Amino acid sequence: QIQLVQSGPELKKPGESVKISCKASGYTFTDYAMHWVKQAPGKGLKWMGWINTYTGKPTYADDFKGRFVFSLEASASTANLQISNLKNEDTATYFCARVRGRSFFDYWGQGVMVTVSS
Amino acid sequence: EIVLTQSPTTIAASPGEKVTITCRASSSVSYMYWYQQKPGASPKPWIYDTSKLASGVPNRFSGSGSGTSYSLTINTMETEDAATYYCQQWSSTLTFGSGTKLEIK
């Protein structure tokens, strides 16, 4: 069955970096783009951007340009999100999600809680 | 960027009641997508291409709309439907609505 399994929760200090992973299984990884979505505590969903899993080309939403990097380990069917120079406002759950068709997120990872606190 | 405005923000419904959640776009979009999220869980795919139910979604749910106005309707509310529902579009850039929290009365 199709699964997106993300790495575990992270506790970081401001200024540090974090890398979270999203391992896909049950389908051909390079056939579907992978998106990233942020959800701050008690807040709604915010789209961060996506990565073309065939070419490796990332596209970032305006609010996520600069400190955020999407990458792949295609041989391991894994997409990664790295956030550098962490700020308190980066405290959130980060989801990876596969897109099907025009723009429908048909599978989601379980989410990774990143807490940034001094 | 197209802004999606959901209404109401919160709604309480009794079992058996009909519920409608509206999503208005700041500019015309071709399709709308909906997700259901319960506390502590990932969003679940719910409705795609405006009116098609995702796998496993009960047929008491329906989606409709066009242009700038879309809606999700529950024909007869059940307790398991209590959740937050988000609409989503991808025109020039992808955006989500701010969510509608549906509670049981």
PDB file of C-alpha atoms in Angstrom:
ATOM      1  CA  GLN A   1       0.000   0.000   0.000  1.00  0.00           C
ATOM      2  CA  ILE A   2       1.087   3.579  -0.573  1.00  0.00           C
ATOM      3  CA  GLN A   3       2.729   5.226   2.408  1.00  0.00           C
ATOM      4  CA  LEU A   4       4.633   8.400   3.170  1.00  0.00           C
ATOM      5  CA  VAL A   5       6.590   7.924   6.378  1.00  0.00           C
ATOM      6  CA  GLN A   6       8.249  10.966   7.889  1.00  0.00           C
ATOM      7  CA  SER A   7      11.067  11.223  10.382  1.00  0.00           C
ATOM      8  CA  GLY A   8      10.585  11.883  14.072  1.00  0.00           C
ATOM      9  CA  PRO A   9       9.965  15.051  16.105  1.00  0.00           C
ATOM     10  CA  GLU A  10      12.729  17.615  16.461  1.00  0.00           C
ATOM     11  CA  LEU A  11      13.620  20.068  19.219  1.00  0.00           C
ATOM     12  CA  LYS A  12      15.995  22.782  18.098  1.00  0.00           C
ATOM     13  CA  LYS A  13      17.356  26.113  19.269  1.00  0.00           C
ATOM     14  CA  PRO A  14      17.000  29.345  17.313  1.00  0.00           C
ATOM     15  CA  GLY A  15      19.713  29.611  14.674  1.00  0.00           C
ATOM     16  CA  GLU A  16      20.151  25.861  14.307  1.00  0.00           C
ATOM     17  CA  SER A  17      19.199  23.785  11.260  1.00  0.00           C
ATOM     18  CA  VAL A  18      16.925  20.810  10.856  1.00  0.00           C
ATOM     19  CA  LYS A  19      16.453  18.224   8.135  1.00  0.00           C
ATOM     20  CA  ILE A  20      13.313  16.136   8.009  1.00  0.00           C
ATOM     21  CA  SER A  21      12.632  13.267   5.651  1.00  0.00           C
ATOM     22  CA  CYS A  22       9.665  11.730   3.892  1.00  0.00           C
ATOM     23  CA  LYS A  23      10.095   8.165   2.647  1.00  0.00           C
ATOM     24  CA  ALA A  24       7.652   6.986   0.022  1.00  0.00           C
ATOM     25  CA  SER A  25       6.702   3.390  -0.637  1.00  0.00           C
ATOM     26  CA  GLY A  26       4.129   1.478  -2.626  1.00  0.00           C
ATOM     27  CA  TYR A  27       4.463   3.445  -5.851  1.00  0.00           C
ATOM     28  CA  THR A  28       7.060   4.710  -8.313  1.00  0.00           C
ATOM     29  CA  PHE A  29       8.562   7.694  -6.507  1.00  0.00           C
ATOM     30  CA  THR A  30       9.489   9.636  -9.614  1.00  0.00           C
ATOM     31  CA  ASP A  31       5.954   9.495 -11.071  1.00  0.00           C
ATOM     32  CA  TYR A  32       4.465  11.989  -8.584  1.00  0.00           C
ATOM     33  CA  ALA A  33       5.568  15.384  -7.327  1.00  0.00           C
ATOM     34  CA  MET A  34       6.086  15.839  -3.596  1.00  0.00           C
ATOM     35  CA  HIS A  35       4.781  18.894  -1.785  1.00  0.00           C
ATOM     36  CA  TRP A  36       5.444  20.306   1.653  1.00  0.00           C
ATOM     37  CA  VAL A  37       2.818  21.879   3.907  1.00  0.00           C
ATOM     38  CA  LYS A  38       3.303  23.716   7.203  1.00  0.00           C
ATOM     39  CA  GLN A  39       0.826  23.803  10.056  1.00  0.00           C
ATOM     40  CA  ALA A  40       1.670  26.008  13.023  1.00  0.00           C
ATOM     41  CA  PRO A  41       0.119  25.001  16.363  1.00  0.00           C
ATOM     42  CA  GLY A  42      -3.624  25.612  16.289  1.00  0.00           C
ATOM     43  CA  LYS A  43      -3.435  27.149  12.829  1.00  0.00           C
ATOM     44  CA  GLY A  44      -4.367  26.193   9.286  1.00  0.00           C
ATOM     45  CA  LEU A  45      -2.444  24.641   6.426  1.00  0.00           C
ATOM     46  CA  LYS A  46       0.156  26.652   4.544  1.00  0.00           C
ATOM     47  CA  TRP A  47       1.674  25.442   1.290  1.00  0.00           C
ATOM     48  CA  MET A  48       5.464  25.641   1.206  1.00  0.00           C
ATOM     49  CA  GLY A  49       6.178  24.442  -2.315  1.00  0.00           C
ATOM     50  CA  TRP A  50       7.044  21.283  -4.154  1.00  0.00           C
ATOM     51  CA  ILE A  51       9.797  19.270  -5.738  1.00  0.00           C
ATOM     52  CA  ASN A  52       9.710  17.518  -9.078  1.00  0.00           C
ATOM     53  CA  THR A  53      10.769  14.023  -8.108  1.00  0.00           C
ATOM     54  CA  TYR A  54      11.858  13.228 -11.668  1.00  0.00           C
ATOM     55  CA  THR A  55      14.119  16.218 -12.295  1.00  0.00           C
ATOM     56  CA  GLY A  56      14.804  17.266  -8.723  1.00  0.00           C
ATOM     57  CA  LYS A  57      13.760  20.833  -9.426  1.00  0.00           C
ATOM     58  CA  PRO A  58      12.263  22.570  -6.384  1.00  0.00           C
ATOM     59  CA  THR A  59       9.678  25.358  -6.415  1.00  0.00           C
ATOM     60  CA  TYR A  60       9.188  27.466  -3.299  1.00  0.00           C
ATOM     61  CA  ALA A  61       6.186  29.506  -2.241  1.00  0.00           C
ATOM     62  CA  ASP A  62       7.093  33.149  -1.666  1.00  0.00           C
ATOM     63  CA  ASP A  63       7.104  32.864   2.121  1.00  0.00           C
ATOM     64  CA  PHE A  64       9.527  29.949   1.994  1.00  0.00           C
ATOM     65  CA  LYS A  65      12.321  31.285  -0.180  1.00  0.00           C
ATOM     66  CA  GLY A  66      15.761  31.541   1.382  1.00  0.00           C
ATOM     67  CA  ARG A  67      16.010  29.311   4.470  1.00  0.00           C
ATOM     68  CA  PHE A  68      14.115  26.326   3.121  1.00  0.00           C
ATOM     69  CA  VAL A  69      15.545  23.650   0.849  1.00  0.00           C
ATOM     70  CA  PHE A  70      13.756  20.714  -0.742  1.00  0.00           C
ATOM     71  CA  SER A  71      15.936  17.826  -1.857  1.00  0.00           C
ATOM     72  CA  LEU A  72      15.726  14.202  -2.901  1.00  0.00           C
ATOM     73  CA  GLU A  73      17.402  10.896  -2.298  1.00  0.00           C
ATOM     74  CA  ALA A  74      15.675   9.361  -5.290  1.00  0.00           C
ATOM     75  CA  SER A  75      17.419   6.033  -4.939  1.00  0.00           C
ATOM     76  CA  ALA A  76      15.824   5.801  -1.492  1.00  0.00           C
ATOM     77  CA  SER A  77      12.451   7.205  -2.597  1.00  0.00           C
ATOM     78  CA  THR A  78      12.903   9.954  -0.057  1.00  0.00           C
ATOM     79  CA  ALA A  79      12.185  13.663  -0.117  1.00  0.00           C
ATOM     80  CA  ASN A  80      13.821  15.970   2.392  1.00  0.00           C
ATOM     81  CA  LEU A  81      13.078  19.393   3.813  1.00  0.00           C
ATOM     82  CA  GLN A  82      15.908  21.354   5.384  1.00  0.00           C
ATOM     83  CA  ILE A  83      15.329  24.553   7.335  1.00  0.00           C
ATOM     84  CA  SER A  84      18.321  26.661   8.292  1.00  0.00           C
ATOM     85  CA  ASN A  85      18.687  29.508  10.795  1.00  0.00           C
ATOM     86  CA  LEU A  86      15.595  28.332  12.648  1.00  0.00           C
ATOM     87  CA  LYS A  87      13.275  30.929  14.183  1.00  0.00           C
ATOM     88  CA  ASN A  88      10.583  30.578  16.819  1.00  0.00           C
ATOM     89  CA  GLU A  89       7.933  30.982  14.124  1.00  0.00           C
ATOM     90  CA  ASP A  90       9.200  27.833  12.420  1.00  0.00           C
ATOM     91  CA  THR A  91       7.652  25.840  15.258  1.00  0.00           C
ATOM     92  CA  ALA A  92       5.081  23.767  13.424  1.00  0.00           C
ATOM     93  CA  THR A  93       4.163  20.396  12.036  1.00  0.00           C
ATOM     94  CA  TYR A  94       5.521  19.808   8.571  1.00  0.00           C
ATOM     95  CA  PHE A  95       3.732  17.445   6.233  1.00  0.00           C
ATOM     96  CA  CYS A  96       4.857  15.939   2.965  1.00  0.00           C
ATOM     97  CA  ALA A  97       2.080  15.136   0.531  1.00  0.00           C
ATOM     98  CA  ARG A  98       1.889  13.482  -2.848  1.00  0.00           C
ATOM     99  CA  VAL A  99      -0.011  15.199  -5.631  1.00  0.00           C
ATOM    100  CA  ARG A 100      -2.268  13.326  -8.017  1.00  0.00           C
ATOM    101  CA  GLY A 101      -3.823  14.815 -11.126  1.00  0.00           C
ATOM    102  CA  ARG A 102      -4.245  18.587 -11.278  1.00  0.00           C
ATOM    103  CA  SER A 103      -3.384  19.363  -7.681  1.00  0.00           C
ATOM    104  CA  PHE A 104      -4.969  16.877  -5.313  1.00  0.00           C
ATOM    105  CA  PHE A 105      -2.985  15.729  -2.304  1.00  0.00           C
ATOM    106  CA  ASP A 106      -4.008  12.087  -2.237  1.00  0.00           C
ATOM    107  CA  TYR A 107      -1.474  10.817   0.305  1.00  0.00           C
ATOM    108  CA  TRP A 108       0.021  12.615   3.276  1.00  0.00           C
ATOM    109  CA  GLY A 109       2.840  11.832   5.642  1.00  0.00           C
ATOM    110  CA  GLN A 110       2.085  11.646   9.341  1.00  0.00           C
ATOM    111  CA  GLY A 111       3.754  15.001   9.918  1.00  0.00           C
ATOM    112  CA  VAL A 112       6.892  16.030  11.791  1.00  0.00           C
ATOM    113  CA  MET A 113       6.631  18.364  14.769  1.00  0.00           C
ATOM    114  CA  VAL A 114       9.535  20.805  14.846  1.00  0.00           C
ATOM    115  CA  THR A 115       9.847  22.844  18.019  1.00  0.00           C
ATOM    116  CA  VAL A 116      12.189  25.815  18.088  1.00  0.00           C
ATOM    117  CA  SER A 117      12.894  27.044  21.578  1.00  0.00           C
ATOM    118  CA  SER A 118      15.838  28.466  23.453  1.00  0.00           C
TER     119      SER A 118
ATOM    120  CA  GLU B   1      -2.211  34.934  -5.036  1.00  0.00           C
ATOM    121  CA  ILE B   2      -5.790  33.698  -4.848  1.00  0.00           C
ATOM    122  CA  VAL B   3      -7.225  33.980  -1.360  1.00  0.00           C
ATOM    123  CA  LEU B   4      -9.762  31.374  -0.255  1.00  0.00           C
ATOM    124  CA  THR B   5     -12.278  32.521   2.361  1.00  0.00           C
ATOM    125  CA  GLN B   6     -14.190  29.812   4.167  1.00  0.00           C
ATOM    126  CA  SER B   7     -17.438  30.324   6.021  1.00  0.00           C
ATOM    127  CA  PRO B   8     -18.451  29.788   8.615  1.00  0.00           C
ATOM    128  CA  THR B   9     -15.274  29.602  10.666  1.00  0.00           C
ATOM    129  CA  THR B  10     -16.975  27.323  13.150  1.00  0.00           C
ATOM    130  CA  ILE B  11     -20.283  25.536  12.972  1.00  0.00           C
ATOM    131  CA  ALA B  12     -22.103  23.173  15.313  1.00  0.00           C
ATOM    132  CA  ALA B  13     -24.600  20.714  13.884  1.00  0.00           C
ATOM    133  CA  SER B  14     -26.853  18.047  15.341  1.00  0.00           C
ATOM    134  CA  PRO B  15     -26.797  14.471  14.036  1.00  0.00           C
ATOM    135  CA  GLY B  16     -29.058  14.209  11.029  1.00  0.00           C
ATOM    136  CA  GLU B  17     -28.782  17.909  10.204  1.00  0.00           C
ATOM    137  CA  LYS B  18     -27.709  19.185   6.790  1.00  0.00           C
ATOM    138  CA  VAL B  19     -24.440  21.139   6.792  1.00  0.00           C
ATOM    139  CA  THR B  20     -22.951  23.404   4.112  1.00  0.00           C
ATOM    140  CA  ILE B  21     -19.463  24.896   4.186  1.00  0.00           C
ATOM    141  CA  THR B  22     -18.636  27.606   1.676  1.00  0.00           C
ATOM    142  CA  CYS B  23     -15.294  28.498   0.109  1.00  0.00           C
ATOM    143  CA  ARG B  24     -15.051  31.742  -1.848  1.00  0.00           C
ATOM    144  CA  ALA B  25     -12.060  32.496  -4.053  1.00  0.00           C
ATOM    145  CA  SER B  26     -10.745  36.013  -4.654  1.00  0.00           C
ATOM    146  CA  SER B  27     -10.488  35.164  -8.368  1.00  0.00           C
ATOM    147  CA  SER B  28     -12.026  32.474 -10.493  1.00  0.00           C
ATOM    148  CA  VAL B  29     -10.556  28.993 -10.168  1.00  0.00           C
ATOM    149  CA  SER B  30     -11.228  25.929 -12.257  1.00  0.00           C
ATOM    150  CA  TYR B  31     -11.428  23.309  -9.526  1.00  0.00           C
ATOM    151  CA  MET B  32     -11.670  23.079  -5.764  1.00  0.00           C
ATOM    152  CA  TYR B  33     -10.304  20.430  -3.446  1.00  0.00           C
ATOM    153  CA  TRP B  34     -11.312  19.615   0.122  1.00  0.00           C
ATOM    154  CA  TYR B  35      -9.579  17.911   3.049  1.00  0.00           C
ATOM    155  CA  GLN B  36     -10.775  16.704   6.414  1.00  0.00           C
ATOM    156  CA  GLN B  37      -8.492  16.983   9.410  1.00  0.00           C
ATOM    157  CA  LYS B  38      -9.068  15.703  12.937  1.00  0.00           C
ATOM    158  CA  PRO B  39      -6.930  16.790  15.914  1.00  0.00           C
ATOM    159  CA  GLY B  40      -3.462  15.278  15.925  1.00  0.00           C
ATOM    160  CA  ALA B  41      -3.879  13.686  12.503  1.00  0.00           C
ATOM    161  CA  SER B  42      -2.804  14.441   8.968  1.00  0.00           C
ATOM    162  CA  PRO B  43      -5.330  15.944   6.594  1.00  0.00           C
ATOM    163  CA  LYS B  44      -7.290  13.374   4.648  1.00  0.00           C
ATOM    164  CA  PRO B  45      -8.170  13.778   0.982  1.00  0.00           C
ATOM    165  CA  TRP B  46     -11.892  14.329   0.831  1.00  0.00           C
ATOM    166  CA  ILE B  47     -13.200  15.870  -2.387  1.00  0.00           C
ATOM    167  CA  TYR B  48     -11.300  16.431  -5.637  1.00  0.00           C
ATOM    168  CA  ASP B  49     -12.035  18.149  -8.927  1.00  0.00           C
ATOM    169  CA  THR B  50     -14.812  20.089  -7.145  1.00  0.00           C
ATOM    170  CA  SER B  51     -17.318  17.269  -6.815  1.00  0.00           C
ATOM    171  CA  LYS B  52     -15.635  13.850  -6.808  1.00  0.00           C
ATOM    172  CA  LEU B  53     -15.432  11.972  -3.524  1.00  0.00           C
ATOM    173  CA  ALA B  54     -12.073  10.526  -2.531  1.00  0.00           C
ATOM    174  CA  SER B  55     -11.845   6.836  -1.793  1.00  0.00           C
ATOM    175  CA  GLY B  56     -13.708   5.898   1.364  1.00  0.00           C
ATOM    176  CA  VAL B  57     -15.605   9.159   1.747  1.00  0.00           C
ATOM    177  CA  PRO B  58     -19.263   8.523   2.628  1.00  0.00           C
ATOM    178  CA  ASN B  59     -21.764   9.510  -0.030  1.00  0.00           C
ATOM    179  CA  ARG B  60     -23.592  11.821   2.386  1.00  0.00           C
ATOM    180  CA  PHE B  61     -20.842  14.271   1.397  1.00  0.00           C
ATOM    181  CA  SER B  62     -20.968  16.243  -1.821  1.00  0.00           C
ATOM    182  CA  GLY B  63     -19.067  19.073  -3.432  1.00  0.00           C
ATOM    183  CA  SER B  64     -20.195  21.684  -5.916  1.00  0.00           C
ATOM    184  CA  GLY B  65     -19.442  25.091  -7.294  1.00  0.00           C
ATOM    185  CA  SER B  66     -17.721  27.012 -10.038  1.00  0.00           C
ATOM    186  CA  GLY B  67     -15.857  30.241 -10.625  1.00  0.00           C
ATOM    187  CA  THR B  68     -15.356  31.900  -7.254  1.00  0.00           C
ATOM    188  CA  SER B  69     -17.905  30.035  -5.146  1.00  0.00           C
ATOM    189  CA  TYR B  70     -17.629  26.447  -3.972  1.00  0.00           C
ATOM    190  CA  SER B  71     -19.222  24.390  -1.247  1.00  0.00           C
ATOM    191  CA  LEU B  72     -18.995  21.142   0.658  1.00  0.00           C
ATOM    192  CA  THR B  73     -22.299  19.708   1.870  1.00  0.00           C
ATOM    193  CA  ILE B  74     -23.091  16.961   4.338  1.00  0.00           C
ATOM    194  CA  ASN B  75     -26.594  15.692   3.685  1.00  0.00           C
ATOM    195  CA  THR B  76     -27.103  14.225   7.152  1.00  0.00           C
ATOM    196  CA  MET B  77     -24.527  15.013   9.808  1.00  0.00           C
ATOM    197  CA  GLU B  78     -22.975  12.145  11.735  1.00  0.00           C
ATOM    198  CA  THR B  79     -20.798  12.344  14.838  1.00  0.00           C
ATOM    199  CA  GLU B  80     -17.755  11.063  12.954  1.00  0.00           C
ATOM    200  CA  ASP B  81     -17.959  14.081  10.618  1.00  0.00           C
ATOM    201  CA  ALA B  82     -16.817  16.424  13.385  1.00  0.00           C
ATOM    202  CA  ALA B  83     -13.487  17.788  12.101  1.00  0.00           C
ATOM    203  CA  THR B  84     -11.912  20.784  10.416  1.00  0.00           C
ATOM    204  CA  TYR B  85     -12.417  21.047   6.677  1.00  0.00           C
ATOM    205  CA  TYR B  86     -10.061  22.928   4.374  1.00  0.00           C
ATOM    206  CA  CYS B  87     -10.572  23.950   0.781  1.00  0.00           C
ATOM    207  CA  GLN B  88      -7.601  24.221  -1.598  1.00  0.00           C
ATOM    208  CA  GLN B  89      -6.928  25.467  -5.105  1.00  0.00           C
ATOM    209  CA  TRP B  90      -3.942  25.641  -7.405  1.00  0.00           C
ATOM    210  CA  SER B  91      -4.166  28.339  -9.973  1.00  0.00           C
ATOM    211  CA  SER B  92      -0.992  30.388 -10.307  1.00  0.00           C
ATOM    212  CA  THR B  93       0.015  29.358  -6.828  1.00  0.00           C
ATOM    213  CA  LEU B  94      -1.447  26.866  -4.407  1.00  0.00           C
ATOM    214  CA  THR B  95      -3.479  28.128  -1.461  1.00  0.00           C
ATOM    215  CA  PHE B  96      -5.636  26.686   1.303  1.00  0.00           C
ATOM    216  CA  GLY B  97      -8.641  28.196   2.958  1.00  0.00           C
ATOM    217  CA  SER B  98      -8.377  29.012   6.651  1.00  0.00           C
ATOM    218  CA  GLY B  99     -10.542  26.065   7.634  1.00  0.00           C
ATOM    219  CA  THR B 100     -14.030  25.439   8.996  1.00  0.00           C
ATOM    220  CA  LYS B 101     -14.339  23.647  12.302  1.00  0.00           C
ATOM    221  CA  LEU B 102     -17.425  21.443  12.382  1.00  0.00           C
ATOM    222  CA  GLU B 103     -18.588  20.383  15.821  1.00  0.00           C
ATOM    223  CA  ILE B 104     -21.366  18.165  17.076  1.00  0.00           C
ATOM    224  CA  LYS B 105     -24.188  19.996  18.815  1.00  0.00           C
TER     225      LYS B 105
END
